[in-house]
Every structure is written in C-alpha cells, then in structure tokens.
Amino acid sequence: MRKLVLLAHISLDGFVAGPKGELDGFESAAENLGFVCQLTEEADAALFGRISYQLLDQYWPQAKDHPGATPEEVAFSNWYNKARKIVISRTLSNQESDNTTVICEDIPAEISKIKEEAGKDILIFGSPSVSQLLMRHELIDSYWIFINPVIFGKGIPLFAETASRTKLTLLHTHRFANGELALNYGLPW
C-alpha cells in the first residue's frame, strides 16, 4: 500500500501562509530543496489542492531550463515533470490528462483507491484545506512539517479543529542552515 506523506512549511505559530495566502515569510535555499529532492526519491506522485497545484505548475515544469538553475531545481523540476499529479478541485475539469488526475467528488474514497494502487509514496504539497480533509479521514500516513523561523501572527492554519486526537511518533528531525527545522512524524504502528 502506498503511503500518503504531507510536506508542509509552517510558521512558528502554525500557519502555512499569511491571511491572504502570501508565502513571503518562508526563505528557501538549495539545501532545503535538496532535502525535499531526497524525499521525492521515495515518491512517484504529488497531491495538491487547486491553488497549490496552480502555483507549483506555473514554475516547476520549466524550472530546469531557467538560466542559472541550481542542481536542486533541475532535480525537482525533472521529478515534478515525471510524477503523477493528483489535484483535488471542484472547479477544474475532472478529465485525466498529461499525467494529471483531477478529483472533484468523493475525495476520501478516491484517495483510498489511489493509495491501494501499486507505486511509491504520494507527497502532498501544502494544500491546507485538502490536508485537513485527509487528516479528518485518517488518510495521511506521515507528516514532514518544516517549521520556519518566522511568526505570522495570523494566517491560514495547517491544522484545524478535529473531532478526535491523533497520536504521532517522531521519526526524524533535520535542522537547516537558514534556521528551518524539519520534523517527520508518523502514526504509531
């Protein structure tokens, strides 16, 4: 069975973006992207909400061709172009094309079916409302939370109110030179 792995950058106070969706508080570096590239080696699919998909899809398909692209940008761009993309959206067309599947109905059941398919891990990039839905249905197997050294004060939270408590186990940690801290949590087996 494939694992569904959430990768989310958050502020120290738990927000994935500012109140209007702004991401300018998160500083990226080659080291950080290189770390994510290591995670993509275990994955062959990416899952997004519509907004995250459209943001990433504007940049990453061509990033490898940009003048001065770093080796990490080339590696991630190549992975992104090969990976199956699963987009949760009620407004995009639900037809499958260009290695992209749009799911607009019965999302938990459809994601459960995809997890049963043969393949590597599925990485969720950002997408807080989709992540919250999948958390409520206990479909996320592992969490990579990248805590950034910034306090937003208000914004879009990663975690929302839930009906039950979820106990997690710390599996790995990594500290980056820019002060970001990566924490990997999984469900206790």
Coordinates of N, CA, C and O in Angstrom, one line a residue:
M1 N 0.8 -1.2 0.0 CA 0.0 0.0 0.0 C 0.9 1.2 0.0 O 1.9 1.3 0.7
R2 N 0.5 2.2 -0.8 CA 1.3 3.5 -0.9 C 1.0 4.3 0.3 O -0.1 4.3 0.9
K3 N 2.0 5.1 0.7 CA 1.9 6.0 1.9 C 1.6 7.4 1.3 O 2.1 7.8 0.3
L4 N 0.7 8.1 2.0 CA 0.4 9.5 1.8 C 1.2 10.3 2.8 O 1.0 10.2 4.0
V5 N 2.1 11.1 2.2 CA 3.0 11.9 3.0 C 2.8 13.4 2.8 O 2.9 13.9 1.7
L6 N 2.5 14.1 3.9 CA 2.3 15.5 3.9 C 3.6 16.3 4.0 O 4.3 16.0 5.0
L7 N 3.9 17.2 3.1 CA 5.1 18.1 3.3 C 4.5 19.5 3.4 O 3.8 20.0 2.4
A8 N 4.7 20.1 4.5 CA 4.1 21.5 4.7 C 5.1 22.4 5.4 O 5.7 22.0 6.4
H9 N 5.2 23.6 4.9 CA 6.0 24.6 5.5 C 5.1 25.4 6.4 O 4.0 25.8 5.9
I10 N 5.5 25.6 7.6 CA 4.6 26.4 8.5 C 5.5 27.5 9.2 O 6.7 27.3 9.4
S11 N 4.8 28.5 9.7 CA 5.5 29.5 10.5 C 5.6 28.9 11.9 O 4.9 27.9 12.2
L12 N 6.3 29.5 12.8 CA 6.5 29.0 14.1 C 5.1 29.0 14.9 O 4.9 28.1 15.7
D13 N 4.2 29.8 14.5 CA 2.9 29.8 15.1 C 1.8 29.0 14.3 O 0.6 29.1 14.5
G14 N 2.3 28.2 13.4 CA 1.5 27.2 12.8 C 0.7 27.5 11.5 O -0.2 26.8 11.1
F15 N 1.1 28.6 10.8 CA 0.4 29.0 9.6 C 1.2 28.6 8.4 O 2.4 28.8 8.3
V16 N 0.4 28.1 7.3 CA 1.1 27.8 6.1 C 1.2 28.9 5.1 O 1.9 28.9 4.2
A17 N 0.5 30.0 5.5 CA 0.6 31.3 4.7 C 0.0 32.4 5.5 O -0.7 32.1 6.5
G18 N 0.2 33.6 5.0 CA -0.4 34.7 5.7 C -1.9 34.8 5.4 O -2.4 33.9 4.7
P19 N -2.6 35.8 5.9 CA -4.1 35.8 5.8 C -4.6 35.8 4.4 O -5.7 35.3 4.1
K20 N -3.8 36.4 3.4 CA -4.3 36.4 2.0 C -3.5 35.4 1.2 O -3.5 35.5 0.0
G21 N -2.9 34.4 1.8 CA -2.3 33.3 1.1 C -0.8 33.6 0.8 O -0.2 32.9 0.1
E22 N -0.3 34.7 1.3 CA 1.1 35.1 1.0 C 2.1 34.2 1.6 O 1.9 33.7 2.7
L23 N 3.1 33.8 0.9 CA 4.2 32.9 1.3 C 5.5 33.5 1.5 O 6.5 32.8 1.6
D24 N 5.6 34.8 1.6 CA 6.8 35.5 1.6 C 7.6 35.4 2.9 O 8.7 35.9 3.0
G25 N 7.1 34.7 3.9 CA 7.8 34.5 5.1 C 8.7 33.3 5.1 O 9.5 33.1 6.1
F26 N 8.6 32.5 4.1 CA 9.4 31.3 4.0 C 10.6 31.5 3.1 O 10.5 31.6 1.9
E27 N 11.8 31.4 3.7 CA 13.0 31.6 2.9 C 13.5 30.2 2.4 O 13.6 29.3 3.2
S28 N 13.7 30.1 1.1 CA 14.2 28.8 0.6 C 15.7 28.9 0.3 O 16.2 29.9 0.2
A29 N 16.3 27.7 0.3 CA 17.7 27.6 0.0 C 18.0 26.3 -0.7 O 17.1 25.4 -0.7
A30 N 19.1 26.2 -1.4 CA 19.4 25.0 -2.1 C 19.4 23.8 -1.2 O 19.0 22.7 -1.6
E31 N 19.9 24.0 0.0 CA 20.0 22.9 1.0 C 18.6 22.3 1.3 O 18.4 21.1 1.3
N32 N 17.6 23.2 1.5 CA 16.3 22.8 1.8 C 15.6 22.1 0.6 O 15.0 21.1 0.8
L33 N 15.8 22.6 -0.6 CA 15.2 21.9 -1.8 C 15.9 20.6 -2.0 O 15.3 19.6 -2.4
G34 N 17.2 20.5 -1.8 CA 17.9 19.3 -1.9 C 17.3 18.2 -1.0 O 17.2 17.0 -1.3
F35 N 17.0 18.6 0.2 CA 16.4 17.7 1.2 C 15.0 17.2 0.7 O 14.7 16.0 0.7
V36 N 14.2 18.1 0.1 CA 12.9 17.7 -0.5 C 13.2 16.7 -1.6 O 12.4 15.7 -1.8
C37 N 14.2 17.0 -2.4 CA 14.5 16.1 -3.5 C 14.8 14.7 -3.0 O 14.5 13.7 -3.7
Q38 N 15.5 14.6 -1.9 CA 15.7 13.2 -1.3 C 14.3 12.5 -1.0 O 14.2 11.3 -1.2
L39 N 13.4 13.3 -0.5 CA 12.1 12.7 -0.2 C 11.3 12.3 -1.5 O 10.6 11.3 -1.5
T40 N 11.6 13.0 -2.6 CA 10.9 12.7 -3.8 C 11.4 11.3 -4.4 O 10.7 10.7 -5.2
E41 N 12.6 10.9 -4.0 CA 13.2 9.6 -4.5 C 12.3 8.5 -4.0 O 12.3 7.4 -4.7
E42 N 11.5 8.7 -3.0 CA 10.6 7.6 -2.5 C 9.2 7.8 -3.0 O 8.3 7.1 -2.5
A43 N 9.0 8.7 -3.9 CA 7.6 9.1 -4.3 C 7.5 9.1 -5.8 O 8.5 9.5 -6.5
D44 N 6.4 8.8 -6.3 CA 6.1 8.9 -7.8 C 4.8 9.7 -8.1 O 4.4 9.7 -9.2
A45 N 4.3 10.3 -7.1 CA 3.0 11.1 -7.3 C 3.0 12.3 -6.3 O 3.6 12.2 -5.2
A46 N 2.3 13.3 -6.7 CA 2.1 14.5 -5.9 C 0.6 14.8 -5.9 O -0.1 14.7 -6.9
L47 N 0.2 15.2 -4.7 CA -1.2 15.6 -4.5 C -1.3 17.0 -4.1 O -0.5 17.5 -3.2
F48 N -2.3 17.7 -4.6 CA -2.4 19.2 -4.3 C -3.9 19.5 -4.3 O -4.7 18.9 -4.9
G49 N -4.2 20.7 -3.6 CA -5.4 21.4 -3.8 C -5.2 22.2 -5.1 O -4.1 22.4 -5.6
R50 N -6.3 22.8 -5.6 CA -6.2 23.6 -6.9 C -5.2 24.7 -6.8 O -4.4 24.9 -7.7
I51 N -5.2 25.5 -5.7 CA -4.4 26.7 -5.6 C -2.9 26.3 -5.5 O -2.1 26.8 -6.3
S52 N -2.6 25.3 -4.7 CA -1.2 24.8 -4.6 C -0.7 24.3 -6.0 O 0.4 24.5 -6.4
Y53 N -1.6 23.5 -6.6 CA -1.2 22.9 -7.9 C -0.9 24.1 -8.9 O 0.1 24.0 -9.6
Q54 N -1.8 25.0 -9.0 CA -1.6 26.1 -10.0 C -0.4 26.9 -9.7 O 0.4 27.3 -10.6
L55 N 0.0 27.1 -8.4 CA 1.2 27.9 -8.1 C 2.4 27.1 -8.5 O 3.3 27.6 -9.1
L56 N 2.5 25.8 -8.1 CA 3.6 25.0 -8.5 C 3.7 24.7 -10.0 O 4.8 24.7 -10.5
D57 N 2.6 24.5 -10.6 CA 2.6 24.2 -12.0 C 3.0 25.4 -12.9 O 3.4 25.2 -14.1
Q58 N 2.9 26.6 -12.4 CA 3.4 27.8 -13.2 C 4.9 27.8 -13.2 O 5.4 28.4 -14.2
Y59 N 5.6 27.2 -12.3 CA 7.0 27.4 -12.2 C 7.8 26.1 -12.5 O 8.7 26.1 -13.3
W60 N 7.4 25.0 -11.8 CA 8.3 23.8 -11.8 C 8.5 23.1 -13.2 O 9.5 22.5 -13.4
P61 N 7.5 23.0 -14.0 CA 7.7 22.3 -15.3 C 8.9 22.8 -16.1 O 9.7 22.1 -16.7
Q62 N 9.1 24.1 -16.1 CA 10.2 24.8 -16.9 C 11.4 25.1 -16.0 O 12.4 25.7 -16.6
A63 N 11.4 24.9 -14.7 CA 12.4 25.4 -13.8 C 13.8 24.9 -14.2 O 14.8 25.6 -14.1
K64 N 13.8 23.7 -14.7 CA 15.1 23.0 -15.1 C 15.8 23.8 -16.3 O 17.0 23.7 -16.5
D65 N 15.0 24.5 -17.1 CA 15.5 25.2 -18.2 C 15.9 26.7 -18.0 O 16.4 27.4 -18.9
H66 N 15.6 27.2 -16.8 CA 15.9 28.6 -16.4 C 17.4 28.8 -16.4 O 18.2 27.9 -15.8
P67 N 17.9 29.9 -16.9 CA 19.4 30.2 -16.8 C 19.8 30.2 -15.3 O 19.1 30.8 -14.5
G68 N 20.8 29.6 -15.0 CA 21.3 29.6 -13.6 C 20.5 28.6 -12.7 O 20.7 28.7 -11.4
A69 N 19.7 27.7 -13.2 CA 19.0 26.8 -12.4 C 20.0 26.0 -11.6 O 21.0 25.5 -12.1
T70 N 19.7 25.8 -10.3 CA 20.6 25.0 -9.4 C 20.4 23.5 -9.7 O 19.4 23.1 -10.2
P71 N 21.4 22.7 -9.3 CA 21.2 21.3 -9.5 C 19.9 20.8 -8.8 O 19.2 19.9 -9.2
E72 N 19.6 21.4 -7.6 CA 18.4 21.0 -6.9 C 17.1 21.4 -7.6 O 16.2 20.6 -7.6
E73 N 17.1 22.6 -8.2 CA 16.0 23.0 -9.0 C 15.8 22.1 -10.2 O 14.7 21.7 -10.6
V74 N 16.9 21.7 -10.9 CA 16.8 20.8 -12.0 C 16.3 19.4 -11.6 O 15.4 18.9 -12.2
A75 N 16.8 18.9 -10.5 CA 16.3 17.6 -10.0 C 14.8 17.7 -9.6 O 14.1 16.7 -10.0
F76 N 14.4 18.7 -8.9 CA 13.0 18.8 -8.5 C 12.1 19.0 -9.8 O 11.0 18.3 -9.9
S77 N 12.5 19.8 -10.7 CA 11.8 20.0 -11.9 C 11.6 18.7 -12.7 O 10.5 18.4 -13.2
N78 N 12.7 17.9 -12.8 CA 12.6 16.7 -13.5 C 11.6 15.7 -12.8 O 10.9 15.0 -13.5
W79 N 11.7 15.7 -11.5 CA 10.8 14.8 -10.7 C 9.4 15.2 -10.9 O 8.5 14.4 -11.2
Y80 N 9.1 16.5 -10.8 CA 7.8 17.1 -11.0 C 7.2 16.7 -12.3 O 6.0 16.3 -12.4
N81 N 8.0 16.8 -13.4 CA 7.5 16.5 -14.7 C 7.2 15.1 -14.9 O 6.3 14.7 -15.7
K82 N 7.9 14.2 -14.2 CA 7.6 12.7 -14.3 C 6.5 12.3 -13.4 O 5.8 11.3 -13.7
A83 N 6.3 12.9 -12.3 CA 5.4 12.5 -11.2 C 3.9 12.6 -11.7 O 3.5 13.5 -12.4
R84 N 3.1 11.6 -11.2 CA 1.7 11.7 -11.4 C 1.2 12.8 -10.5 O 1.6 12.9 -9.4
K85 N 0.3 13.7 -11.0 CA -0.2 14.8 -10.3 C -1.7 14.5 -10.0 O -2.4 14.2 -10.9
I86 N -2.1 14.6 -8.7 CA -3.5 14.4 -8.3 C -3.9 15.7 -7.7 O -3.4 16.2 -6.8
V87 N -5.0 16.3 -8.3 CA -5.4 17.6 -7.9 C -6.9 17.5 -7.4 O -7.7 16.9 -8.1
I88 N -7.1 18.0 -6.2 CA -8.4 18.0 -5.6 C -9.0 19.4 -5.9 O -8.5 20.4 -5.5
S89 N -10.1 19.3 -6.7 CA -10.7 20.6 -7.1 C -12.1 20.4 -7.5 O -12.5 19.4 -8.2
R90 N -13.0 21.3 -7.2 CA -14.4 21.3 -7.6 C -14.5 22.2 -8.9 O -15.6 22.2 -9.5
T91 N -13.5 23.0 -9.2 CA -13.6 23.9 -10.3 C -12.8 23.5 -11.6 O -13.1 24.0 -12.7
L92 N -11.8 22.7 -11.4 CA -11.0 22.3 -12.6 C -11.8 21.1 -13.3 O -12.5 20.4 -12.7
S93 N -11.5 20.9 -14.5 CA -12.1 19.8 -15.3 C -11.6 18.5 -14.6 O -10.5 18.4 -14.2
N94 N -12.5 17.5 -14.5 CA -12.2 16.3 -13.9 C -11.7 15.2 -14.9 O -11.7 14.0 -14.6
Q95 N -11.3 15.6 -16.0 CA -10.7 14.7 -17.0 C -9.2 14.5 -16.8 O -8.5 15.4 -16.4
E96 N -8.8 13.3 -16.9 CA -7.4 12.9 -16.7 C -6.6 13.3 -18.0 O -7.1 13.0 -19.1
S97 N -5.5 14.0 -17.8 CA -4.6 14.3 -19.0 C -3.3 14.7 -18.5 O -3.1 15.1 -17.4
D98 N -2.3 14.5 -19.4 CA -0.9 14.9 -19.1 C -0.4 14.5 -17.7 O 0.2 15.2 -17.0
N99 N -0.7 13.2 -17.4 CA -0.3 12.7 -16.1 C -0.9 13.4 -14.9 O -0.3 13.4 -13.8
T100 N -2.0 14.0 -15.1 CA -2.7 14.7 -14.1 C -4.1 14.2 -13.9 O -4.9 14.1 -14.9
T101 N -4.5 13.9 -12.7 CA -5.9 13.5 -12.4 C -6.5 14.5 -11.5 O -5.9 14.9 -10.5
V102 N -7.7 14.9 -11.9 CA -8.5 15.9 -11.1 C -9.6 15.1 -10.4 O -10.4 14.4 -11.0
I103 N -9.7 15.2 -9.1 CA -10.7 14.5 -8.3 C -11.6 15.6 -7.7 O -11.2 16.6 -7.1
C104 N -12.9 15.5 -8.0 CA -13.8 16.5 -7.5 C -15.0 16.0 -6.7 O -15.7 16.8 -6.1
E105 N -15.1 14.7 -6.6 CA -16.2 14.1 -5.8 C -15.7 12.9 -5.0 O -14.7 12.2 -5.4
D106 N -16.3 12.7 -3.9 CA -16.0 11.5 -3.1 C -14.5 11.4 -2.8 O -13.9 10.3 -3.0
I107 N -13.9 12.5 -2.4 CA -12.4 12.6 -2.3 C -11.8 11.5 -1.4 O -10.9 10.9 -1.8
P108 N -12.3 11.3 -0.2 CA -11.7 10.3 0.6 C -11.7 8.9 0.0 O -10.7 8.2 0.0
A109 N -12.8 8.5 -0.6 CA -12.8 7.2 -1.3 C -11.9 7.1 -2.5 O -11.2 6.1 -2.6
E110 N -11.8 8.2 -3.2 CA -10.9 8.2 -4.4 C -9.4 8.1 -4.0 O -8.6 7.4 -4.6
I111 N -9.1 8.9 -2.9 CA -7.7 8.8 -2.4 C -7.4 7.5 -1.8 O -6.3 6.9 -2.0
S112 N -8.3 6.9 -1.1 CA -8.1 5.5 -0.6 C -7.8 4.5 -1.8 O -7.0 3.7 -1.6
K113 N -8.6 4.6 -2.9 CA -8.3 3.8 -4.0 C -6.9 4.0 -4.6 O -6.2 3.0 -4.9
I114 N -6.5 5.2 -4.7 CA -5.2 5.5 -5.2 C -4.1 5.0 -4.3 O -3.1 4.5 -4.8
K115 N -4.3 5.1 -3.0 CA -3.3 4.5 -2.1 C -3.2 3.0 -2.2 O -2.1 2.4 -1.9
E116 N -4.3 2.3 -2.7 CA -4.2 0.9 -2.9 C -3.5 0.5 -4.2 O -3.1 -0.7 -4.3
E117 N -3.3 1.4 -5.1 CA -2.6 1.1 -6.3 C -1.1 0.8 -6.1 O -0.6 1.3 -5.1
A118 N -0.5 0.1 -7.0 CA 0.9 -0.1 -7.0 C 1.6 1.2 -7.2 O 1.2 2.1 -7.9
G119 N 2.7 1.4 -6.5 CA 3.5 2.6 -6.7 C 4.3 3.0 -5.5 O 4.2 2.4 -4.4
K120 N 5.0 4.1 -5.6 CA 5.7 4.7 -4.4 C 4.8 5.6 -3.6 O 3.6 5.7 -3.9
D121 N 5.4 6.3 -2.7 CA 4.7 7.3 -1.9 C 4.0 8.4 -2.7 O 4.4 8.7 -3.9
I122 N 3.0 9.0 -2.1 CA 2.3 10.2 -2.7 C 2.6 11.3 -1.8 O 2.3 11.2 -0.6
L123 N 3.2 12.4 -2.3 CA 3.5 13.5 -1.5 C 2.5 14.6 -1.6 O 2.1 15.0 -2.8
I124 N 2.0 15.1 -0.5 CA 1.0 16.2 -0.5 C 1.9 17.5 -0.3 O 2.6 17.6 0.7
F125 N 1.7 18.5 -1.2 CA 2.5 19.7 -1.1 C 1.5 20.8 -0.6 O 0.6 21.2 -1.4
G126 N 1.8 21.3 0.6 CA 0.9 22.4 1.1 C -0.5 22.0 1.2 O -0.9 21.0 1.8
S127 N -1.4 22.8 0.5 CA -2.8 22.5 0.4 C -3.5 22.2 1.7 O -4.0 21.1 2.0
P128 N -3.6 23.3 2.5 CA -4.1 23.1 3.9 C -5.5 22.6 3.9 O -5.8 21.7 4.8
S129 N -6.4 23.0 3.1 CA -7.8 22.5 3.2 C -7.9 21.1 2.8 O -8.6 20.3 3.4
V130 N -7.2 20.7 1.8 CA -7.1 19.3 1.4 C -6.5 18.4 2.5 O -7.0 17.4 2.8
S131 N -5.4 18.9 3.0 CA -4.7 18.2 4.1 C -5.6 18.0 5.3 O -5.7 16.9 5.9
Q132 N -6.4 19.0 5.6 CA -7.3 18.9 6.8 C -8.4 17.9 6.5 O -8.7 17.1 7.4
L133 N -8.9 17.9 5.3 CA -9.9 16.9 4.9 C -9.3 15.5 5.0 O -9.9 14.6 5.6
L134 N -8.1 15.3 4.5 CA -7.5 13.9 4.5 C -7.1 13.5 6.0 O -7.2 12.4 6.3
M135 N -6.7 14.5 6.8 CA -6.5 14.2 8.2 C -7.8 13.7 8.9 O -7.7 12.8 9.7
R136 N -8.9 14.4 8.6 CA -10.1 14.0 9.3 C -10.5 12.6 8.9 O -11.2 11.9 9.7
H137 N -10.1 12.1 7.7 CA -10.4 10.8 7.3 C -9.3 9.8 7.5 O -9.3 8.7 7.0
E138 N -8.3 10.3 8.3 CA -7.2 9.4 8.7 C -6.5 8.8 7.5 O -6.1 7.6 7.5
L139 N -6.2 9.5 6.5 CA -5.6 9.0 5.3 C -4.1 9.4 5.2 O -3.4 8.9 4.3
I140 N -3.7 10.3 6.0 CA -2.2 10.7 5.9 C -1.4 9.8 6.8 O -1.8 9.6 8.0
D141 N -0.4 9.2 6.3 CA 0.5 8.2 7.0 C 1.7 8.9 7.6 O 2.2 8.3 8.6
S142 N 2.2 10.0 7.1 CA 3.4 10.6 7.6 C 3.3 12.1 7.3 O 2.8 12.5 6.3
Y143 N 3.9 12.8 8.2 CA 3.9 14.3 8.2 C 5.4 14.8 8.2 O 6.1 14.4 9.1
W144 N 5.8 15.5 7.2 CA 7.0 16.3 7.2 C 6.6 17.7 7.4 O 6.1 18.4 6.5
I145 N 6.8 18.2 8.6 CA 6.5 19.6 8.9 C 7.8 20.4 9.0 O 8.7 20.1 9.7
F146 N 7.8 21.4 8.1 CA 9.0 22.3 8.0 C 8.7 23.6 8.7 O 8.0 24.4 8.2
I147 N 9.2 23.7 9.9 CA 8.9 24.9 10.8 C 10.0 26.0 10.4 O 11.2 25.8 10.5
N148 N 9.4 27.1 10.0 CA 10.3 28.3 9.6 C 10.4 29.3 10.7 O 9.4 29.5 11.5
P149 N 11.5 29.9 10.8 CA 11.8 30.9 11.9 C 11.1 32.2 11.6 O 11.8 33.3 11.4
V150 N 9.8 32.2 11.6 CA 9.0 33.4 11.4 C 7.7 33.3 12.1 O 7.1 32.1 12.2
I151 N 7.1 34.3 12.6 CA 5.8 34.3 13.3 C 4.9 35.2 12.4 O 5.2 36.4 12.2
F152 N 3.8 34.7 11.9 CA 2.9 35.4 11.1 C 1.9 36.2 11.9 O 1.4 37.2 11.5
G153 N 1.5 35.7 13.1 CA 0.5 36.4 13.9 C -0.9 36.0 13.5 O -1.7 35.8 14.4
K154 N -1.1 35.8 12.2 CA -2.4 35.3 11.7 C -2.2 34.8 10.3 O -1.2 35.1 9.7
G155 N -3.1 34.0 9.9 CA -2.9 33.4 8.6 C -3.8 32.2 8.4 O -4.8 32.0 9.0
I156 N -3.4 31.3 7.4 CA -4.1 30.1 7.1 C -3.4 28.9 7.9 O -2.2 28.7 7.7
P157 N -4.1 28.3 8.8 CA -3.5 27.3 9.6 C -3.4 25.9 8.8 O -4.2 25.6 8.0
L158 N -2.4 25.2 9.2 CA -2.3 23.8 8.7 C -3.3 22.9 9.4 O -4.0 22.1 8.7
F159 N -3.3 23.0 10.7 CA -4.2 22.1 11.4 C -5.5 22.8 11.9 O -5.4 23.9 12.3
A160 N -6.6 22.1 11.7 CA -7.9 22.7 12.1 C -8.5 21.8 13.2 O -7.9 20.8 13.6
E161 N -9.5 22.3 13.7 CA -10.2 21.6 14.8 C -10.6 20.2 14.3 O -11.1 20.1 13.2
T162 N -10.4 19.2 15.1 CA -10.8 17.8 14.7 C -11.6 17.2 15.8 O -11.6 17.7 17.0
A163 N -12.3 16.2 15.5 CA -13.2 15.5 16.4 C -12.5 14.6 17.3 O -13.0 14.2 18.4
S164 N -11.3 14.2 16.9 CA -10.5 13.2 17.8 C -9.0 13.6 17.8 O -8.6 14.3 16.9
R165 N -8.4 13.1 18.8 CA -6.9 13.3 19.0 C -6.2 12.3 18.1 O -6.6 11.1 18.0
T166 N -5.1 12.7 17.5 CA -4.2 11.8 16.7 C -2.9 11.8 17.4 O -2.2 12.8 17.5
K167 N -2.5 10.6 17.8 CA -1.2 10.4 18.4 C -0.2 10.1 17.3 O -0.4 9.3 16.5
L168 N 1.0 10.8 17.3 CA 2.0 10.7 16.4 C 3.3 10.3 17.0 O 3.5 10.6 18.2
T169 N 4.2 9.7 16.3 CA 5.6 9.4 16.7 C 6.6 10.2 15.9 O 6.5 10.2 14.7
L170 N 7.5 10.8 16.6 CA 8.6 11.5 15.9 C 9.6 10.5 15.3 O 10.1 9.6 16.0
L171 N 9.8 10.6 14.0 CA 10.6 9.6 13.3 C 12.0 10.2 12.9 O 13.0 9.5 13.0
H172 N 12.0 11.4 12.5 CA 13.3 12.1 12.1 C 13.2 13.6 12.3 O 12.1 14.2 12.3
T173 N 14.4 14.2 12.4 CA 14.5 15.6 12.5 C 15.7 16.1 11.6 O 16.6 15.3 11.4
H174 N 15.6 17.3 11.1 CA 16.7 17.9 10.4 C 16.7 19.4 10.6 O 15.6 20.0 10.4
R175 N 17.8 19.9 10.9 CA 18.0 21.4 11.0 C 18.7 21.9 9.8 O 19.8 21.4 9.4
F176 N 18.2 23.0 9.2 CA 18.8 23.6 8.1 C 19.6 24.9 8.5 O 19.3 25.5 9.5
A177 N 20.6 25.3 7.7 CA 21.4 26.4 8.0 C 20.6 27.7 8.1 O 20.9 28.6 8.8
N178 N 19.4 27.8 7.4 CA 18.6 29.0 7.4 C 17.7 29.1 8.6 O 16.9 30.0 8.7
G179 N 17.8 28.1 9.5 CA 17.0 28.1 10.8 C 15.8 27.3 10.7 O 15.1 27.1 11.7
E180 N 15.4 26.8 9.5 CA 14.2 26.0 9.3 C 14.5 24.6 10.0 O 15.6 24.1 10.0
L181 N 13.5 24.0 10.6 CA 13.6 22.7 11.2 C 12.5 21.8 10.6 O 11.4 22.1 10.5
A182 N 13.0 20.6 10.1 CA 12.1 19.6 9.5 C 11.8 18.5 10.6 O 12.8 18.0 11.2
L183 N 10.6 18.3 10.8 CA 10.1 17.3 11.8 C 9.3 16.2 11.0 O 8.3 16.6 10.3
N184 N 9.6 15.0 11.1 CA 8.9 13.9 10.5 C 8.2 13.1 11.5 O 8.8 12.5 12.4
Y185 N 6.8 13.1 11.4 CA 6.0 12.3 12.3 C 5.2 11.3 11.6 O 4.8 11.5 10.4
G186 N 5.0 10.1 12.2 CA 4.2 9.1 11.6 C 3.2 8.6 12.6 O 3.3 8.9 13.9
L187 N 2.3 7.8 12.2 CA 1.3 7.2 13.1 C 2.0 6.0 13.8 O 2.8 5.3 13.3
P188 N 1.8 5.9 15.1 CA 2.3 4.8 15.8 C 1.8 3.4 15.3 O 0.6 3.3 15.1
W189 N 2.6 2.5 15.0 CA 2.2 1.3 14.4 C 2.0 0.3 15.5 O 2.2 -0.5 16.0

